[in-house]
Coordinates of C-alpha atoms in Angstrom, one line a residue:
M1 CA -37.0 58.3 -0.2
P2 CA -35.2 61.2 1.5
S3 CA -32.4 58.9 2.8
V4 CA -31.3 57.8 -0.7
P5 CA -28.6 60.6 -0.9
Y6 CA -27.2 59.5 2.4
I7 CA -26.9 55.9 1.2
L8 CA -25.5 57.0 -2.1
K9 CA -22.6 58.7 -0.3
G10 CA -21.4 55.2 0.7
I11 CA -20.5 54.5 -2.9
V12 CA -17.3 56.4 -2.6
T13 CA -16.2 54.4 0.5
T14 CA -17.2 51.1 -1.1
L15 CA -15.4 51.9 -4.4
K16 CA -12.2 53.0 -2.6
F17 CA -12.3 49.9 -0.5
V18 CA -12.9 47.6 -3.5
V19 CA -10.2 49.2 -5.7
V20 CA -7.5 49.1 -3.0
S21 CA -8.4 45.5 -2.0
I22 CA -8.4 44.4 -5.7
L23 CA -4.9 45.9 -6.2
L24 CA -3.5 44.3 -3.1
G25 CA -5.1 41.0 -3.9
F26 CA -3.8 41.0 -7.5
V27 CA -0.2 42.0 -6.6
L28 CA 0.1 39.5 -3.7
G29 CA -1.8 36.9 -5.7
T30 CA 0.7 37.2 -8.5
I31 CA 3.6 36.8 -6.1
L32 CA 2.0 33.7 -4.6
S33 CA 1.4 32.2 -8.0
L34 CA 5.1 32.5 -8.8
C35 CA 6.0 30.9 -5.5
K36 CA 3.6 28.0 -6.3
I37 CA 5.4 27.2 -9.5
S38 CA 8.9 27.8 -8.1
K39 CA 11.4 25.0 -7.8
V40 CA 12.1 26.1 -4.2
K41 CA 10.1 23.8 -2.0
V42 CA 9.8 26.2 0.9
L43 CA 8.2 28.8 -1.3
R44 CA 5.8 26.3 -2.7
W45 CA 4.9 25.0 0.7
G46 CA 4.4 28.5 2.1
A47 CA 2.2 29.7 -0.8
D48 CA 0.1 26.5 -0.6
A49 CA -0.3 26.8 3.2
Y50 CA -1.3 30.5 2.8
T51 CA -4.0 29.6 0.2
S52 CA -5.3 26.7 2.2
I53 CA -5.8 28.9 5.3
F54 CA -7.5 31.8 3.6
R55 CA -9.7 29.6 1.4
G56 CA -10.5 27.2 4.3
T57 CA -11.8 29.7 6.8
P58 CA -14.8 32.1 6.7
L59 CA -14.1 35.6 5.4
I60 CA -16.0 37.2 8.2
L61 CA -13.9 35.3 10.7
Q62 CA -10.7 36.6 9.1
L63 CA -12.1 40.2 9.2
L64 CA -13.0 40.0 12.9
I65 CA -9.6 38.5 13.8
I66 CA -7.7 41.3 12.0
Y67 CA -10.0 44.0 13.4
N68 CA -10.4 42.7 17.0
A69 CA -7.2 40.8 17.6
T70 CA -4.7 43.3 16.1
P71 CA -5.1 45.7 19.1
Q72 CA -4.8 42.8 21.5
L73 CA -1.6 41.4 19.9
T74 CA 0.2 44.6 18.9
G75 CA -1.4 47.4 21.0
Y76 CA -2.3 49.2 17.8
K77 CA -5.9 50.1 17.2
I78 CA -6.5 49.4 13.5
E79 CA -9.0 51.5 11.6
P80 CA -12.1 49.7 10.2
F81 CA -11.3 50.7 6.6
L82 CA -7.7 49.4 6.9
A83 CA -8.8 46.2 8.6
G84 CA -11.3 45.6 5.7
V85 CA -8.7 46.3 3.0
L86 CA -6.2 43.9 4.6
T87 CA -8.7 41.2 5.1
F88 CA -10.2 41.3 1.6
G89 CA -6.8 41.9 -0.1
L90 CA -5.2 38.9 1.7
N91 CA -8.3 36.7 1.1
S92 CA -8.6 37.6 -2.6
A93 CA -4.9 36.9 -3.1
A94 CA -5.4 33.3 -2.2
Y95 CA -8.0 32.9 -5.0
V96 CA -6.2 35.1 -7.5
S97 CA -3.0 33.1 -7.0
E98 CA -4.8 29.9 -8.0
I99 CA -6.3 31.6 -11.0
I100 CA -2.9 33.0 -12.2
R101 CA -1.1 29.7 -11.5
A102 CA -3.6 27.9 -13.7
G103 CA -3.1 30.5 -16.4
I104 CA 0.7 30.2 -16.3
N105 CA 0.5 26.5 -16.5
G106 CA -1.9 26.8 -19.4
V107 CA 0.7 28.6 -21.5
D108 CA 2.4 26.4 -24.1
K109 CA 5.5 24.9 -22.5
G110 CA 7.3 25.2 -25.8
Q111 CA 7.5 29.0 -25.2
R112 CA 9.4 28.5 -22.0
E113 CA 11.8 26.1 -23.6
A114 CA 12.3 28.5 -26.5
S115 CA 12.9 31.4 -24.2
M116 CA 15.5 29.4 -22.2
A117 CA 17.2 28.3 -25.4
L118 CA 17.5 32.0 -26.4
G119 CA 19.1 32.8 -23.1
V120 CA 16.1 34.9 -21.8
S121 CA 16.3 35.3 -18.0
Y122 CA 13.5 33.7 -15.9
G123 CA 12.3 37.2 -14.7
S124 CA 12.1 38.6 -18.2
M125 CA 10.5 35.5 -19.6
M126 CA 7.7 35.7 -16.9
R127 CA 7.2 39.4 -17.2
Q128 CA 7.3 39.8 -21.0
I129 CA 6.2 36.4 -22.4
I130 CA 4.4 34.1 -20.0
L131 CA 2.4 36.4 -17.7
P132 CA 0.9 38.6 -20.5
Q133 CA -0.5 35.4 -22.2
A134 CA -1.7 33.9 -19.0
L135 CA -3.5 37.1 -18.0
K136 CA -5.3 37.2 -21.4
N137 CA -6.5 33.6 -20.8
I138 CA -7.7 34.2 -17.2
L139 CA -9.3 37.6 -17.6
P140 CA -12.9 36.2 -17.2
A141 CA -11.9 34.3 -14.1
L142 CA -10.2 37.4 -12.6
M143 CA -13.3 39.6 -13.4
N144 CA -15.5 37.0 -11.6
E145 CA -13.2 37.2 -8.6
F146 CA -13.4 41.0 -8.6
I147 CA -17.2 41.0 -8.9
T148 CA -17.4 38.6 -6.0
L149 CA -15.2 40.9 -3.9
T150 CA -17.4 43.8 -4.8
K151 CA -20.5 42.0 -3.5
E152 CA -18.8 40.6 -0.4
S153 CA -17.5 44.1 0.5
A154 CA -20.8 44.6 2.3
I155 CA -19.4 42.5 5.1
I156 CA -17.3 45.4 6.3
A157 CA -20.4 47.0 7.6
V158 CA -20.1 44.7 10.6
I159 CA -17.0 46.6 11.8
G160 CA -18.6 50.0 11.4
T161 CA -17.2 51.2 8.0
T162 CA -19.8 53.6 6.6
D163 CA -20.1 51.9 3.2
I164 CA -23.3 51.4 1.3
M165 CA -24.6 48.6 3.5
R166 CA -23.7 50.3 6.8
R167 CA -25.5 53.4 5.8
A168 CA -28.6 51.4 4.8
Q169 CA -28.6 49.8 8.2
I170 CA -28.3 53.2 9.9
V171 CA -31.3 54.5 8.0
G172 CA -33.3 51.4 8.9
A173 CA -32.4 51.7 12.6
D174 CA -33.3 55.4 12.6
T175 CA -36.7 55.0 10.7
Y176 CA -37.6 51.5 11.8
R177 CA -38.1 50.7 8.2
Y178 CA -35.5 48.3 6.8
F179 CA -37.1 47.3 3.5
E180 CA -36.6 50.5 1.5
P181 CA -33.0 51.2 2.5
L182 CA -31.9 47.6 2.0
I183 CA -33.5 47.4 -1.4
T184 CA -31.8 50.7 -2.3
A185 CA -28.5 49.2 -1.2
G186 CA -29.2 46.1 -3.3
I187 CA -29.9 48.1 -6.4
I188 CA -26.7 50.1 -6.0
Y189 CA -24.6 46.9 -5.6
Y190 CA -26.4 45.4 -8.6
L191 CA -25.6 48.4 -10.8
M192 CA -21.9 48.3 -9.6
V193 CA -21.7 44.6 -10.5
M194 CA -23.3 45.1 -13.9
A195 CA -20.8 47.9 -14.6
L196 CA -17.9 45.6 -13.8
T197 CA -19.4 42.9 -16.0
V198 CA -19.7 45.3 -18.9
L199 CA -16.1 46.5 -18.3
G200 CA -14.9 42.9 -18.3
R201 CA -16.6 42.1 -21.6
M202 CA -15.1 45.2 -23.2
L203 CA -11.6 44.2 -22.0
E204 CA -12.2 40.7 -23.4
R205 CA -13.3 42.0 -26.8
R206 CA -10.3 44.4 -27.0
M207 CA -7.8 41.7 -26.1
S208 CA -9.3 39.3 -28.5
R209 CA -9.0 41.9 -31.3
G210 CA -5.4 42.2 -30.5
D211 CA -4.7 38.5 -31.2

């Protein structure tokens, strides 16, 4: 199919979008998870409210609000790529925060008590002792979240970002044949997901050898 190279060019846009969204979601999710286990009620309430909102509303609604409402509220015309990254990063953070919180709570409490008894500061304890162990335990869940984000990234086609899905739609509209370009897009997404799955298993094996 002559349009395959055109669709393949969307891989770069999709990968850039996914990588930036994952990084944003992970960083913000980590911060939210620490707020959720904080002794400060305001931080816990704010983090829980954030998670409830982003998990309780459709992703495409969040995308359209950020893309269409930002110019109305701020007068700034946000670019489709930036709108997509913000939406997916903020949405993913809600799920990642729950995953990391569960991982932190799953670490033996005796290690916290021992750290405090040795005079280790809270920040150092989290950074050097608790979080590394938590991340090792929740790696499969994190990889599943990242795989889900990769598949759902096709939604950004609705705001005109020329990713894989959008290019497939353009080819279909130009040729009046949608089956071939959409199947091509499906194969590309499938291969990307399989690559992430293999990467996740490799990381799991490497971390298990380090135990």
